[in-house]
Amino acid sequence: MSCGEPHETDCAEVLGHLYEFLDREMPDADCTKFETHFEECSPCLEKYGLEQAVKKLVKRCCGHDDVPSDLRAKVMGRIELIRAGEAVPEQELTVGTDLPGATAQ
């Protein structure tokens, strides 16, 4: 998606890192670049607004579910392996044992 106008920060870059921006997981200088881009580019601003609304809706509707401690430990363990640059086992989560309220298929 692009508005067809040249920007200092390309639309593809902005949309490719939109969730990092939404989650404030990028340096302040990059956030400033993205904010400037949104002021100039209405299609990207529209996409940002849509994704922000979805994120708020999910948080409101699903943000209160308790996560089982064993599932949390598995996820955090994988995150740490990835951050350390180690190989992550190709182990799938088993429905019915890892997700609350799920039934085995």
Coordinates of N, CA and C in Angstrom, one line a residue:
M1 N 0.9 -1.2 0.0 CA 0.0 0.0 0.0 C 0.9 1.2 0.0
S2 N 0.5 2.2 -0.8 CA 1.2 3.5 -0.8 C 0.3 4.5 -1.3
C3 N 0.5 5.7 -0.9 CA -0.4 6.8 -1.4 C 0.1 7.3 -2.7
G4 N 1.3 6.8 -3.2 CA 1.8 7.3 -4.5 C 2.7 8.5 -4.3
E5 N 2.8 9.1 -3.2 CA 3.6 10.3 -2.9 C 5.0 9.8 -2.3
P6 N 6.0 10.5 -2.7 CA 7.3 10.2 -2.0 C 7.4 10.7 -0.6
H7 N 7.9 9.9 0.3 CA 8.1 10.2 1.7 C 9.5 9.9 2.1
E8 N 9.9 10.5 3.2 CA 11.3 10.3 3.7 C 11.3 8.8 4.2
T9 N 10.3 8.3 4.8 CA 10.2 6.9 5.2 C 9.2 6.3 4.3
D10 N 9.6 5.2 3.6 CA 8.7 4.5 2.7 C 7.6 3.8 3.4
C11 N 6.4 3.8 2.7 CA 5.2 3.2 3.2 C 5.4 1.7 3.5
A12 N 6.2 1.0 2.7 CA 6.4 -0.4 3.0 C 7.2 -0.6 4.3
E13 N 8.1 0.3 4.6 CA 8.9 0.2 5.8 C 7.9 0.5 7.0
V14 N 7.1 1.5 6.9 CA 6.1 1.8 8.0 C 5.2 0.6 8.2
L15 N 4.6 0.1 7.2 CA 3.6 -1.0 7.3 C 4.3 -2.3 7.8
G16 N 5.6 -2.5 7.4 CA 6.3 -3.7 7.8 C 6.7 -3.7 9.3
H17 N 6.7 -2.5 9.9 CA 7.0 -2.4 11.3 C 5.9 -1.8 12.1
L18 N 4.7 -1.9 11.6 CA 3.6 -1.2 12.3 C 3.3 -1.7 13.7
Y19 N 3.4 -3.1 13.9 CA 3.2 -3.6 15.2 C 4.3 -3.2 16.2
E20 N 5.5 -3.1 15.7 CA 6.5 -2.6 16.6 C 6.2 -1.2 17.0
F21 N 5.7 -0.4 16.1 CA 5.3 1.0 16.5 C 4.1 1.0 17.5
L22 N 3.1 0.2 17.2 CA 2.0 0.1 18.0 C 2.3 -0.4 19.4
D23 N 3.3 -1.3 19.5 CA 3.7 -1.8 20.8 C 4.8 -1.0 21.5
R24 N 5.2 0.0 20.8 CA 6.3 0.9 21.3 C 7.6 0.1 21.5
E25 N 7.9 -0.8 20.6 CA 9.1 -1.7 20.7 C 10.2 -1.2 19.7
M26 N 10.2 0.1 19.4 CA 11.3 0.6 18.5 C 11.8 1.9 19.2
P27 N 13.0 2.3 18.7 CA 13.6 3.5 19.3 C 12.8 4.7 19.1
D28 N 12.9 5.7 19.9 CA 12.1 6.9 19.8 C 12.3 7.6 18.5
A29 N 13.5 7.6 18.0 CA 13.8 8.3 16.7 C 12.9 7.6 15.6
D30 N 12.8 6.3 15.6 CA 12.0 5.6 14.6 C 10.5 5.9 14.8
C31 N 10.1 6.0 16.0 CA 8.7 6.4 16.3 C 8.4 7.8 15.8
T32 N 9.3 8.7 15.9 CA 9.1 10.0 15.4 C 9.0 10.0 13.9
K33 N 9.9 9.2 13.2 CA 9.8 9.1 11.8 C 8.4 8.5 11.3
F34 N 7.9 7.6 12.1 CA 6.6 7.0 11.7 C 5.5 8.0 11.9
E35 N 5.5 8.7 13.0 CA 4.5 9.7 13.3 C 4.5 10.8 12.2
T36 N 5.7 11.2 11.8 CA 5.8 12.1 10.7 C 5.1 11.5 9.4
H37 N 5.4 10.3 9.2 CA 4.9 9.6 8.0 C 3.4 9.6 8.0
F38 N 2.8 9.3 9.2 CA 1.3 9.2 9.3 C 0.7 10.6 9.1
E39 N 1.4 11.7 9.5 CA 0.9 13.0 9.2 C 0.8 13.3 7.7
E40 N 1.7 12.7 6.9 CA 1.8 12.9 5.5 C 1.0 11.9 4.6
C41 N 0.7 10.8 5.2 CA 0.2 9.7 4.3 C -1.1 9.1 4.9
S42 N -2.2 9.5 4.3 CA -3.5 9.1 4.8 C -3.8 7.6 4.7
P43 N -3.3 6.8 3.6 CA -3.6 5.4 3.6 C -2.8 4.7 4.8
C44 N -1.6 5.1 5.1 CA -0.9 4.5 6.2 C -1.5 4.8 7.5
L45 N -2.0 6.1 7.6 CA -2.7 6.5 8.9 C -4.0 5.7 9.1
E46 N -4.7 5.4 8.0 CA -5.9 4.6 8.0 C -5.6 3.2 8.5
K47 N -4.5 2.6 7.9 CA -4.1 1.3 8.3 C -3.7 1.2 9.8
Y48 N -2.9 2.3 10.2 CA -2.5 2.4 11.6 C -3.8 2.4 12.5
G49 N -4.7 3.3 12.2 CA -5.9 3.4 13.0 C -6.7 2.1 13.1
L50 N -6.8 1.4 12.0 CA -7.5 0.1 12.0 C -6.8 -0.9 12.9
E51 N -5.5 -1.0 12.7 CA -4.7 -2.0 13.5 C -4.8 -1.6 15.0
Q52 N -4.7 -0.3 15.3 CA -4.8 0.2 16.7 C -6.2 -0.2 17.3
A53 N -7.3 0.0 16.5 CA -8.6 -0.4 17.0 C -8.7 -1.9 17.2
V54 N -8.2 -2.7 16.3 CA -8.2 -4.1 16.5 C -7.5 -4.5 17.8
K55 N -6.3 -3.9 18.0 CA -5.5 -4.3 19.1 C -6.3 -3.9 20.4
K56 N -6.9 -2.8 20.5 CA -7.7 -2.4 21.6 C -8.9 -3.3 21.9
L57 N -9.5 -3.7 20.8 CA -10.7 -4.6 20.9 C -10.2 -6.0 21.5
V58 N -9.2 -6.5 20.9 CA -8.6 -7.8 21.4 C -8.3 -7.7 22.9
K59 N -7.6 -6.6 23.3 CA -7.2 -6.4 24.7 C -8.5 -6.3 25.6
R60 N -9.5 -5.6 25.1 CA -10.7 -5.5 25.9 C -11.5 -6.8 26.1
C61 N -11.5 -7.5 25.0 CA -12.3 -8.8 25.0 C -11.5 -10.0 25.5
C62 N -10.2 -10.0 25.3 CA -9.5 -11.2 25.6 C -8.3 -10.9 26.6
G63 N -8.2 -9.8 27.1 CA -7.1 -9.4 28.0 C -7.2 -9.9 29.4
H64 N -8.3 -10.5 29.7 CA -8.4 -10.9 31.1 C -8.3 -12.4 31.4
D65 N -8.0 -13.2 30.3 CA -7.9 -14.6 30.4 C -6.6 -15.0 31.1
D66 N -6.6 -15.9 32.1 CA -5.4 -16.3 32.7 C -4.7 -17.3 31.8
V67 N -3.4 -17.2 31.8 CA -2.6 -18.1 31.0 C -2.0 -19.1 31.9
P68 N -2.1 -20.4 31.6 CA -1.5 -21.4 32.5 C 0.0 -21.2 32.6
S69 N 0.5 -21.4 33.8 CA 1.9 -21.1 34.1 C 2.8 -22.0 33.2
D70 N 2.4 -23.2 32.9 CA 3.3 -24.1 32.1 C 3.4 -23.6 30.7
L71 N 2.2 -23.1 30.1 CA 2.2 -22.5 28.8 C 3.1 -21.3 28.7
R72 N 2.9 -20.4 29.8 CA 3.7 -19.2 29.8 C 5.2 -19.5 29.9
A73 N 5.6 -20.6 30.6 CA 7.0 -21.0 30.7 C 7.5 -21.5 29.4
K74 N 6.7 -22.2 28.7 CA 7.1 -22.7 27.3 C 7.4 -21.6 26.4
V75 N 6.4 -20.6 26.3 CA 6.6 -19.5 25.4 C 7.8 -18.7 25.8
M76 N 7.9 -18.4 27.1 CA 9.1 -17.6 27.5 C 10.4 -18.3 27.2
G77 N 10.4 -19.6 27.3 CA 11.6 -20.4 27.0 C 12.0 -20.3 25.6
R78 N 11.0 -20.4 24.7 CA 11.2 -20.2 23.3 C 11.7 -18.8 22.9
I79 N 11.1 -17.8 23.5 CA 11.6 -16.5 23.3 C 13.0 -16.3 23.7
E80 N 13.4 -16.8 24.8 CA 14.8 -16.7 25.3 C 15.8 -17.4 24.3
L81 N 15.3 -18.6 23.8 CA 16.2 -19.3 22.8 C 16.4 -18.5 21.6
I82 N 15.3 -17.9 21.1 CA 15.4 -17.1 19.9 C 16.3 -15.9 20.1
R83 N 16.1 -15.2 21.2 CA 17.0 -14.1 21.5 C 18.4 -14.4 21.7
A84 N 18.7 -15.6 22.1 CA 20.1 -16.1 22.3 C 20.6 -16.6 21.0
G85 N 19.8 -16.7 20.0 CA 20.3 -17.2 18.7 C 20.4 -18.7 18.6
E86 N 19.8 -19.4 19.5 CA 19.9 -20.9 19.5 C 18.7 -21.5 18.7
A87 N 18.9 -22.7 18.3 CA 17.9 -23.4 17.5 C 16.7 -23.6 18.4
V88 N 15.5 -23.5 17.8 CA 14.3 -23.7 18.5 C 13.7 -25.0 18.1
P89 N 13.4 -25.9 19.0 CA 12.9 -27.2 18.7 C 11.6 -27.1 17.8
E90 N 11.4 -28.0 16.9 CA 10.2 -28.0 16.0 C 9.1 -28.7 16.7
Q91 N 8.8 -28.4 18.0 CA 7.8 -29.1 18.8 C 6.5 -28.2 18.6
E92 N 5.4 -28.9 18.3 CA 4.1 -28.2 18.2 C 3.4 -28.2 19.5
L93 N 2.6 -27.1 19.7 CA 1.7 -27.1 20.9 C 0.6 -28.1 20.7
T94 N 0.3 -28.8 21.6 CA -0.8 -29.8 21.5 C -2.1 -29.3 22.0
V95 N -3.1 -29.2 21.1 CA -4.4 -28.7 21.5 C -4.9 -29.6 22.6
G96 N -5.4 -29.1 23.6 CA -6.0 -29.9 24.7 C -5.1 -29.9 25.9
T97 N -3.8 -29.8 25.7 CA -2.9 -29.8 26.9 C -2.3 -28.4 27.1
D98 N -2.2 -27.6 26.1 CA -1.5 -26.3 26.2 C -2.4 -25.1 26.3
L99 N -3.6 -25.3 25.8 CA -4.5 -24.1 25.8 C -5.7 -24.3 26.7
P100 N -6.0 -23.2 27.5 CA -7.1 -23.3 28.5 C -8.4 -23.5 27.7
G101 N -9.2 -24.4 28.2 CA -10.5 -24.6 27.6 C -10.5 -25.4 26.3
A102 N -9.4 -25.7 25.7 CA -9.4 -26.4 24.4 C -9.6 -27.9 24.7
T103 N -10.1 -28.5 23.6 CA -10.3 -30.0 23.7 C -9.4 -30.6 22.6
A104 N -9.0 -31.8 22.9 CA -8.2 -32.6 22.0 C -9.0 -32.9 20.8
Q105 N -8.3 -32.9 19.6 CA -9.0 -33.2 18.3 C -8.7 -34.6 17.8

